[in-house]
Tab-separated table of C-alpha atoms and ligand atoms in Angstrom:
chain	number	residue	atom	x	y	z
A	12	MET	CA	-14.025	-29.987	-28.581
A	13	GLN	CA	-11.318	-31.767	-30.515
A	14	THR	CA	-11.707	-31.480	-34.237
A	15	PRO	CA	-11.846	-34.704	-36.219
A	16	GLU	CA	-8.928	-35.293	-38.507
A	17	ALA	CA	-9.337	-36.178	-42.143
A	18	SER	CA	-12.701	-34.452	-42.179
A	19	SER	CA	-12.264	-32.186	-45.161
A	20	PRO	CA	-14.427	-33.350	-48.020
A	21	SER	CA	-11.703	-32.427	-50.493
A	22	SER	CA	-9.108	-34.522	-48.656
A	23	ALA	CA	-8.125	-37.752	-50.367
A	24	ALA	CA	-7.984	-39.593	-47.037
A	25	PRO	CA	-10.581	-42.345	-46.645
A	26	THR	CA	-13.710	-41.566	-44.610
A	27	PRO	CA	-12.970	-42.018	-40.927
A	28	ARG	CA	-15.170	-44.300	-38.890
A	29	VAL	CA	-16.829	-43.788	-35.507
A	30	LEU	CA	-18.312	-46.246	-33.024
A	31	SER	CA	-19.786	-45.596	-29.617
A	32	GLY	CA	-22.214	-47.136	-27.154
A	33	ILE	CA	-24.410	-46.232	-24.215
A	34	GLN	CA	-26.088	-48.358	-21.555
A	35	PRO	CA	-29.881	-48.467	-21.213
A	36	THR	CA	-29.694	-48.534	-17.422
A	37	ALA	CA	-31.882	-45.542	-16.547
A	38	ASP	CA	-35.251	-44.107	-17.540
A	39	SER	CA	-33.478	-41.185	-19.160
A	40	PHE	CA	-29.995	-40.172	-20.262
A	41	HIS	CA	-28.528	-37.305	-18.241
A	42	LEU	CA	-26.678	-34.115	-18.956
A	43	GLY	CA	-23.281	-35.802	-18.431
A	44	ASN	CA	-24.065	-38.367	-21.143
A	45	TYR	CA	-25.245	-35.615	-23.451
A	46	LEU	CA	-22.283	-33.256	-23.082
A	47	GLY	CA	-19.616	-35.907	-22.534
A	48	ALA	CA	-20.592	-38.106	-25.463
A	49	LEU	CA	-23.934	-37.923	-27.251
A	50	ARG	CA	-23.554	-34.449	-28.686
A	51	GLN	CA	-20.336	-35.619	-30.315
A	52	TRP	CA	-22.108	-38.695	-31.729
A	53	VAL	CA	-24.435	-36.386	-33.627
A	54	ALA	CA	-21.663	-34.048	-34.808
A	55	LEU	CA	-19.384	-36.851	-36.006
A	56	GLN	CA	-22.045	-38.206	-38.368
A	57	GLU	CA	-21.174	-35.283	-40.639
A	58	THR	CA	-17.669	-36.499	-41.273
A	59	HIS	CA	-17.585	-40.165	-40.295
A	60	GLU	CA	-19.131	-43.466	-41.234
A	61	SER	CA	-20.952	-44.023	-37.954
A	62	PHE	CA	-22.038	-46.959	-35.792
A	63	TYR	CA	-23.912	-46.304	-32.567
A	64	CYS	CA	-25.268	-48.948	-30.238
A	65	VAL	CA	-27.433	-49.296	-27.168
A	66	VAL	CA	-25.408	-51.744	-25.093
A	67	ASP	CA	-28.029	-53.956	-23.492
A	68	LEU	CA	-25.521	-56.777	-22.843
A	69	HIS	CA	-23.554	-54.409	-20.630
A	70	ALA	CA	-26.750	-53.478	-18.794
A	71	ILE	CA	-27.142	-57.002	-17.350
A	72	THR	CA	-23.761	-56.949	-15.595
A	73	VAL	CA	-25.734	-55.671	-12.610
A	74	GLU	CA	-29.040	-57.081	-11.376
A	75	HIS	CA	-31.881	-55.942	-13.619
A	76	ASP	CA	-35.565	-56.262	-14.334
A	77	PRO	CA	-36.248	-57.759	-17.821
A	78	ALA	CA	-39.366	-55.670	-18.593
A	79	LEU	CA	-37.565	-52.512	-17.515
A	80	LEU	CA	-34.526	-53.344	-19.639
A	81	ARG	CA	-36.752	-53.849	-22.685
A	82	ARG	CA	-38.452	-50.502	-22.077
A	83	ARG	CA	-35.240	-48.623	-21.393
A	84	THR	CA	-33.598	-49.999	-24.524
A	85	LYS	CA	-36.421	-48.479	-26.606
A	86	VAL	CA	-36.363	-45.225	-24.666
A	87	ALA	CA	-32.604	-45.037	-25.170
A	88	ALA	CA	-32.929	-45.506	-28.937
A	89	ALA	CA	-35.732	-42.917	-29.110
A	90	GLN	CA	-33.615	-40.362	-27.221
A	91	LEU	CA	-30.662	-40.893	-29.545
A	92	LEU	CA	-32.866	-40.290	-32.578
A	93	ALA	CA	-34.440	-37.264	-30.898
A	94	MET	CA	-30.987	-35.805	-30.256
A	95	GLY	CA	-30.194	-36.038	-33.931
A	96	VAL	CA	-28.698	-39.457	-34.624
A	97	ASP	CA	-29.831	-39.876	-38.213
A	98	PRO	CA	-30.714	-43.449	-39.157
A	99	GLU	CA	-30.061	-42.667	-42.818
A	100	ARG	CA	-26.449	-41.803	-42.079
A	101	SER	CA	-25.685	-43.896	-39.003
A	102	ALA	CA	-26.215	-47.516	-38.123
A	103	LEU	CA	-28.173	-47.241	-34.871
A	104	PHE	CA	-28.598	-50.669	-33.324
A	105	VAL	CA	-29.029	-52.761	-30.212
A	106	GLN	CA	-25.862	-54.599	-29.172
A	107	SER	CA	-27.553	-57.972	-28.540
A	108	HIS	CA	-28.918	-57.980	-32.107
A	109	VAL	CA	-25.380	-58.560	-33.358
A	110	PRO	CA	-24.105	-61.743	-31.663
A	111	GLU	CA	-20.559	-61.222	-32.939
A	112	HIS	CA	-20.090	-58.794	-30.006
A	113	THR	CA	-20.092	-61.665	-27.523
A	114	GLU	CA	-18.081	-63.919	-29.802
A	115	LEU	CA	-15.261	-61.418	-30.211
A	116	ALA	CA	-15.410	-60.669	-26.486
A	117	TRP	CA	-14.535	-64.310	-25.816
A	118	VAL	CA	-11.506	-64.189	-28.093
A	119	LEU	CA	-10.299	-60.910	-26.588
A	120	GLY	CA	-10.927	-62.235	-23.082
A	121	CYS	CA	-8.431	-64.987	-23.836
A	122	LEU	CA	-5.847	-62.299	-24.617
A	123	THR	CA	-6.505	-60.260	-21.460
A	124	GLY	CA	-4.514	-60.809	-18.298
A	125	PHE	CA	-6.450	-61.356	-15.088
A	126	GLY	CA	-4.457	-58.622	-13.356
A	127	GLU	CA	-4.921	-56.308	-16.330
A	128	ALA	CA	-8.726	-56.626	-16.080
A	129	GLY	CA	-8.541	-56.211	-12.300
A	130	ARG	CA	-6.845	-52.827	-12.684
A	131	MET	CA	-9.855	-51.217	-14.372
A	132	THR	CA	-10.871	-48.437	-12.000
A	133	GLN	CA	-14.582	-48.576	-12.871
A	134	PHE	CA	-14.646	-52.248	-11.898
A	135	LYS	CA	-12.724	-51.536	-8.714
A	136	ASP	CA	-15.116	-48.724	-7.745
A	137	LYS	CA	-18.294	-50.648	-8.559
A	138	SER	CA	-17.176	-53.902	-6.960
A	139	ALA	CA	-15.995	-52.057	-3.849
A	140	LYS	CA	-19.504	-50.600	-3.514
A	141	GLN	CA	-21.311	-53.881	-4.152
A	142	GLY	CA	-18.981	-56.222	-2.267
A	143	THR	CA	-17.597	-59.446	-3.784
A	144	SER	CA	-20.791	-61.409	-3.292
A	145	GLY	CA	-22.795	-58.850	-5.289
A	146	THR	CA	-20.216	-58.580	-8.061
A	147	SER	CA	-20.671	-60.718	-11.183
A	148	VAL	CA	-17.965	-62.089	-13.460
A	149	GLY	CA	-19.789	-60.128	-16.181
A	150	LEU	CA	-18.941	-56.890	-14.397
A	151	PHE	CA	-15.298	-57.982	-14.297
A	152	THR	CA	-15.164	-58.764	-18.035
A	153	TYR	CA	-17.289	-55.733	-18.961
A	154	PRO	CA	-14.375	-53.739	-20.484
A	155	ILE	CA	-13.466	-56.707	-22.707
A	156	LEU	CA	-16.989	-56.723	-24.158
A	157	GLN	CA	-16.585	-52.988	-24.686
A	158	ALA	CA	-13.323	-53.609	-26.548
A	159	ALA	CA	-15.180	-56.131	-28.734
A	160	ASP	CA	-17.967	-53.584	-29.398
A	161	ILE	CA	-15.357	-51.240	-30.740
A	162	LEU	CA	-12.961	-53.540	-32.572
A	163	LEU	CA	-15.699	-55.340	-34.526
A	164	TYR	CA	-16.105	-52.088	-36.438
A	165	THR	CA	-12.428	-51.678	-37.147
A	166	PRO	CA	-12.101	-49.907	-40.490
A	167	GLU	CA	-11.139	-52.126	-43.387
A	168	PRO	CA	-7.744	-51.182	-44.735
A	169	GLY	CA	-8.355	-48.472	-47.336
A	170	GLU	CA	-5.835	-46.432	-49.196
A	171	GLY	CA	-3.823	-45.141	-46.304
A	172	GLU	CA	-4.819	-45.302	-42.665
A	173	ARG	CA	-8.471	-44.863	-41.770
A	174	VAL	CA	-9.031	-42.923	-38.577
A	175	PHE	CA	-11.199	-44.706	-36.003
A	176	HIS	CA	-12.793	-42.488	-33.353
A	177	VAL	CA	-14.698	-43.410	-30.206
A	178	PRO	CA	-16.515	-40.417	-28.657
A	179	VAL	CA	-16.795	-40.907	-24.878
A	180	GLY	CA	-16.521	-39.009	-21.608
A	181	GLU	CA	-13.403	-38.991	-19.450
A	182	ASP	CA	-14.548	-41.991	-17.369
A	183	GLN	CA	-14.083	-44.288	-20.384
A	184	ARG	CA	-10.457	-43.346	-21.082
A	185	GLN	CA	-9.011	-46.402	-19.345
A	186	HIS	CA	-11.372	-48.759	-21.210
A	187	LEU	CA	-10.262	-47.186	-24.471
A	188	GLU	CA	-6.626	-47.723	-23.500
A	189	LEU	CA	-7.360	-51.403	-22.833
A	190	THR	CA	-9.067	-51.621	-26.235
A	191	ARG	CA	-5.973	-50.193	-27.939
A	192	THR	CA	-3.738	-52.607	-26.053
A	193	LEU	CA	-5.880	-55.599	-27.039
A	194	ALA	CA	-5.957	-54.467	-30.690
A	195	GLN	CA	-2.181	-54.220	-30.742
A	196	ARG	CA	-1.738	-57.534	-28.920
A	197	PHE	CA	-4.035	-59.325	-31.357
A	198	ASN	CA	-2.230	-57.769	-34.340
A	199	HIS	CA	1.138	-58.765	-32.908
A	200	ARG	CA	0.109	-62.388	-32.335
A	201	PHE	CA	-2.083	-63.037	-35.340
A	202	GLY	CA	-1.236	-60.404	-37.957
A	203	GLU	CA	-2.547	-56.903	-38.710
A	204	THR	CA	-6.313	-57.019	-38.165
A	205	PHE	CA	-7.480	-54.125	-36.004
A	206	THR	CA	-6.972	-50.358	-36.238
A	207	PRO	CA	-6.398	-49.163	-32.647
A	208	PRO	CA	-9.189	-46.652	-31.946
A	209	GLU	CA	-8.659	-43.117	-30.700
A	210	ALA	CA	-10.730	-41.777	-27.814
A	211	PHE	CA	-12.576	-38.613	-28.830
A	212	ILE	CA	-13.064	-36.786	-25.542
A	213	PRO	CA	-14.480	-33.245	-25.466
A	214	GLU	CA	-12.498	-30.525	-23.760
A	215	GLY	CA	-14.375	-28.857	-20.911
A	216	ALA	CA	-17.370	-31.224	-20.766
A	217	ALA	CA	-15.587	-34.576	-20.378
A	218	LYS	CA	-16.636	-34.850	-16.744
A	219	ILE	CA	-19.878	-33.182	-15.704
A	220	THR	CA	-20.290	-33.428	-11.953
A	221	ASP	CA	-23.198	-33.996	-9.587
A	222	LEU	CA	-25.213	-30.848	-8.786
A	223	GLN	CA	-25.344	-31.747	-5.086
A	224	GLU	CA	-21.835	-33.163	-4.793
A	225	PRO	CA	-19.817	-31.179	-7.300
A	226	THR	CA	-16.590	-33.134	-6.904
A	227	ALA	CA	-18.261	-36.452	-7.916
A	228	LYS	CA	-19.200	-37.457	-11.475
A	229	MET	CA	-22.866	-37.041	-12.428
A	230	SER	CA	-23.856	-40.684	-12.632
A	231	LYS	CA	-27.088	-42.647	-12.790
A	232	SER	CA	-25.714	-45.218	-10.358
A	233	ALA	CA	-23.980	-42.943	-7.854
A	234	SER	CA	-25.810	-39.614	-7.779
A	235	SER	CA	-28.981	-38.819	-5.857
A	236	PRO	CA	-31.862	-37.729	-8.148
A	237	GLN	CA	-31.323	-34.144	-6.997
A	238	GLY	CA	-27.791	-34.203	-8.382
A	239	ILE	CA	-28.733	-35.380	-11.890
A	240	LEU	CA	-30.285	-33.452	-14.775
A	241	ASP	CA	-32.209	-35.933	-16.884
A	242	VAL	CA	-32.787	-35.266	-20.553
A	243	LEU	CA	-36.435	-36.334	-20.183
A	244	GLU	CA	-37.036	-34.362	-16.982
A	245	GLU	CA	-40.158	-32.156	-16.713
A	246	PRO	CA	-39.342	-28.396	-16.820
A	247	GLY	CA	-40.510	-27.650	-13.253
A	248	PRO	CA	-38.254	-30.130	-11.420
A	249	MET	CA	-35.397	-29.357	-13.828
A	250	ARG	CA	-35.480	-25.648	-12.917
A	251	LYS	CA	-35.666	-26.475	-9.209
A	252	LYS	CA	-32.644	-28.754	-9.332
A	253	ILE	CA	-30.565	-26.086	-11.014
A	254	MET	CA	-31.705	-23.356	-8.602
A	255	ARG	CA	-30.797	-25.681	-5.697
A	256	ALA	CA	-27.446	-26.778	-7.120
A	257	VAL	CA	-24.702	-26.597	-4.507
A	258	THR	CA	-22.458	-23.564	-4.923
A	259	ASP	CA	-20.674	-21.908	-1.995
A	260	THR	CA	-21.216	-19.119	0.497
A	261	GLY	CA	-19.675	-16.513	-1.808
A	262	THR	CA	-21.447	-14.638	-4.600
A	263	GLU	CA	-18.840	-14.509	-7.341
A	264	VAL	CA	-19.438	-16.411	-10.604
A	265	ARG	CA	-15.840	-17.476	-11.167
A	266	TYR	CA	-14.123	-20.583	-12.553
A	267	ASP	CA	-12.065	-22.188	-9.790
A	268	GLU	CA	-11.944	-25.980	-9.600
A	269	GLU	CA	-10.466	-26.049	-6.106
A	270	GLU	CA	-12.424	-23.358	-4.292
A	271	LYS	CA	-15.636	-23.259	-6.323
A	272	ALA	CA	-16.299	-26.740	-7.672
A	273	GLY	CA	-20.082	-26.215	-7.870
A	274	VAL	CA	-19.953	-22.902	-9.724
A	275	THR	CA	-17.218	-24.270	-11.984
A	276	ASN	CA	-19.397	-27.238	-12.986
A	277	LEU	CA	-22.314	-24.904	-13.759
A	278	LEU	CA	-20.033	-22.644	-15.792
A	279	ARG	CA	-18.810	-25.627	-17.808
A	280	ILE	CA	-22.386	-26.730	-18.499
A	281	PHE	CA	-23.466	-23.224	-19.468
A	282	SER	CA	-20.458	-22.737	-21.701
A	283	ALA	CA	-20.850	-26.102	-23.455
A	284	LEU	CA	-24.592	-25.666	-24.068
A	285	GLU	CA	-24.538	-22.046	-25.170
A	286	GLY	CA	-21.179	-22.109	-26.949
A	287	THR	CA	-19.951	-19.096	-24.938
A	288	SER	CA	-16.475	-19.032	-23.401
A	289	ILE	CA	-16.138	-19.326	-19.629
A	290	ALA	CA	-14.410	-15.928	-19.553
A	291	ASP	CA	-17.362	-14.284	-21.323
A	292	LEU	CA	-19.795	-15.869	-18.872
A	293	GLU	CA	-17.725	-14.654	-15.907
A	294	GLY	CA	-17.878	-11.169	-17.412
A	295	ARG	CA	-21.634	-11.355	-18.061
A	296	TYR	CA	-22.426	-12.322	-14.443
A	297	GLU	CA	-19.878	-10.108	-12.705
A	298	GLY	CA	-21.536	-8.664	-9.610
A	299	SER	CA	-24.943	-10.264	-10.301
A	300	GLY	CA	-24.764	-13.160	-7.795
A	301	TYR	CA	-25.751	-16.787	-8.281
A	302	GLY	CA	-29.532	-16.354	-8.616
A	303	GLN	CA	-29.638	-14.756	-12.069
A	304	PHE	CA	-26.825	-17.027	-13.293
A	305	LYS	CA	-28.728	-20.167	-12.296
A	306	LYS	CA	-32.006	-18.860	-13.676
A	307	ASP	CA	-30.446	-18.223	-17.070
A	308	LEU	CA	-28.658	-21.572	-17.021
A	309	ALA	CA	-31.960	-23.330	-16.304
A	310	GLN	CA	-33.435	-21.655	-19.383
A	311	VAL	CA	-30.513	-22.770	-21.561
A	312	VAL	CA	-30.891	-26.366	-20.315
A	313	LEU	CA	-34.656	-26.303	-20.905
A	314	ASP	CA	-34.219	-24.860	-24.400
A	315	THR	CA	-31.863	-27.745	-25.217
A	316	PHE	CA	-33.773	-30.615	-23.648
A	317	GLY	CA	-37.378	-29.470	-24.235
A	318	PRO	CA	-37.455	-30.339	-27.955
A	319	ILE	CA	-35.507	-33.587	-27.355
A	320	ARG	CA	-38.050	-34.625	-24.740
A	321	GLU	CA	-41.005	-33.913	-27.018
A	322	ARG	CA	-39.466	-35.725	-29.966
A	323	THR	CA	-38.582	-38.738	-27.787
A	324	LEU	CA	-42.170	-39.065	-26.634
A	325	GLU	CA	-43.402	-38.853	-30.243
A	326	LEU	CA	-40.970	-41.557	-31.342
A	327	LEU	CA	-42.072	-43.811	-28.486
A	328	ASP	CA	-45.655	-43.488	-29.710
A	329	ASP	CA	-44.738	-45.398	-32.851
A	330	GLU	CA	-42.823	-48.440	-31.662
A	331	LYS	CA	-43.102	-50.222	-35.003
A	332	HIS	CA	-41.225	-47.435	-36.712
A	333	LEU	CA	-38.610	-47.438	-33.955
A	334	ASP	CA	-38.201	-51.224	-34.224
A	335	SER	CA	-37.735	-50.998	-37.969
A	336	ILE	CA	-34.996	-48.387	-37.570
A	337	LEU	CA	-33.206	-50.652	-35.099
A	338	ALA	CA	-33.598	-53.683	-37.367
A	339	ARG	CA	-32.077	-51.765	-40.271
A	340	GLY	CA	-29.254	-50.533	-38.050
A	341	ALA	CA	-28.518	-54.095	-36.914
A	342	GLU	CA	-28.362	-55.234	-40.531
A	343	ARG	CA	-25.821	-52.569	-41.407
A	344	ALA	CA	-23.799	-53.306	-38.300
A	345	SER	CA	-23.927	-57.060	-38.958
A	346	ALA	CA	-22.518	-56.629	-42.447
A	347	VAL	CA	-19.335	-55.188	-40.921
A	348	ALA	CA	-19.276	-57.329	-37.778
A	349	THR	CA	-19.556	-60.666	-39.639
A	350	ARG	CA	-16.732	-59.659	-41.985
A	351	THR	CA	-14.467	-58.770	-39.066
A	352	MET	CA	-15.368	-61.975	-37.238
A	353	ASP	CA	-14.629	-64.107	-40.331
A	354	THR	CA	-11.131	-62.621	-40.400
A	355	VAL	CA	-10.693	-63.093	-36.651
A	356	ARG	CA	-11.757	-66.769	-36.774
A	357	GLU	CA	-9.387	-67.449	-39.607
A	358	ARG	CA	-6.453	-65.638	-37.952
A	359	VAL	CA	-6.997	-67.341	-34.598
A	360	GLY	CA	-6.970	-70.774	-36.248
A	361	PHE	CA	-10.581	-71.910	-36.050
A	362	VAL	CA	-11.474	-74.399	-38.759
A	363	GLY	CA	-14.107	-72.966	-41.107
A	364	ARG	CA	-17.334	-74.881	-41.639
A	365	GLY	CA	-16.996	-77.238	-44.607
A	366	HIS	CA	-13.158	-77.042	-44.681
B	409	LIG	P1	-22.355	-45.040	-20.028
B	409	LIG	O1	-23.595	-45.690	-20.551
B	409	LIG	O2	-22.128	-45.039	-18.566
B	409	LIG	O3	-22.291	-43.537	-20.490
B	409	LIG	C1	-22.482	-43.157	-21.847
B	409	LIG	C2	-21.506	-42.050	-22.208
B	409	LIG	O4	-21.690	-40.920	-21.352
B	409	LIG	C3	-20.430	-40.513	-20.819
B	409	LIG	N1	-20.653	-39.955	-19.463
B	409	LIG	C4	-20.228	-38.744	-19.059
B	409	LIG	N2	-19.543	-37.775	-19.674
B	409	LIG	C5	-19.278	-36.642	-18.981
B	409	LIG	N3	-19.673	-36.443	-17.703
B	409	LIG	C6	-20.366	-37.397	-17.025
B	409	LIG	N4	-20.762	-37.188	-15.779
B	409	LIG	C7	-20.670	-38.605	-17.716
B	409	LIG	N5	-21.331	-39.747	-17.358
B	409	LIG	C8	-21.311	-40.554	-18.443
B	409	LIG	C9	-19.606	-41.790	-20.771
B	409	LIG	O5	-18.233	-41.510	-20.757
B	409	LIG	C10	-20.043	-42.482	-22.047
B	409	LIG	O6	-19.301	-42.024	-23.155
B	409	LIG	N6	-18.870	-48.460	-20.942
B	409	LIG	C11	-19.692	-47.436	-21.559
B	409	LIG	C12	-20.652	-47.970	-22.610
B	409	LIG	C13	-20.017	-48.680	-23.756
B	409	LIG	C14	-19.241	-48.093	-24.794
B	409	LIG	C15	-18.945	-49.180	-25.681
B	409	LIG	C16	-18.783	-46.820	-25.047
B	409	LIG	C17	-20.134	-50.020	-24.022
B	409	LIG	N7	-19.477	-50.299	-25.182
B	409	LIG	C18	-18.176	-48.957	-26.825
B	409	LIG	C19	-18.024	-46.609	-26.192
B	409	LIG	C20	-17.721	-47.680	-27.054
B	409	LIG	C21	-20.527	-46.821	-20.461
B	409	LIG	O7	-20.750	-47.383	-19.440
B	409	LIG	O8	-21.092	-45.644	-20.784
């Protein structure tokens, strides 16, 4: 994993800031979300002023069921808390509770070229799958809303530059690039306002792949249930999925992206969860075949997700408490978002009320 800069407590540099978001579009987060992003969210709280949101506005860019969205938003928040997002240290909030997200998205949309938005590969992939008639304008402007999510929390100028990190998996790199471009474009046209954010992408676990189709990303929208390891999965099915993960006809536990994509994905997962190097794992399983390797990996996954699952269920038993955490998070987020939006309105040339 990359190490955050300016993290030493003795350093005079101002506290860096972190913002990230996740969609509540499934009944559970999956292992790709956890290793690609969420683990870093928890770690970065130690060194950063942190803002984390459940992006429910993004979740309606595809057809959805309102009751399910409501439920999944709560389940998402509960999982984040269960993983270790600490509401005392981080502002954990629901995106739609802070209306400045949509307001800034409008302004940034007016700075985004049509062709520029059309080049986003996630949009191209999703719209190709759904066909033009099933593709909403919201899906097209999705990355602009994401840029607004991030730039609203731009660090205020302190003494010196404040680092601004966005922990995400590899699939978000292009959206982060667009965000940087829009920050720079806004600054160029209207004066220094936004700190361009830096993507914080883990080495090794930035793209966890599907257990059944190891060259494709593990993804709630694309993968079959057999290819996904859900954080909230029951132990029995979880073990089965790992034991049935696609490998190859050989027996050697060896890292080789070209020839052994399945084994390589499992090695990456094992290494990231246990904190053991790939080379050490190759050594440990030399000559032992895939069975023992998968059995041990299943145990490591269960040891990680078991406590998160239990804690999530406990948190969901007390919805009032959960709601109050989210309300407090939204208040803290709003304090920053309204300040940024005041500056943006002024810079863009909107007349203030009462002026
Ligand atoms: P989302 O909700 O699809 O995924 C949440 C996070 O999980 C990462 N991820 C993965 N990492 C490694 N391997 C995988 N197979 C894998 N699948 C998902 C994603 O990269 C992401 O970090 N557009 C974002 C949500 C968003 C956002 C934001 C993120 C909205 N606003 C502002 C950061 C900042 C998305 O769809 O993530």
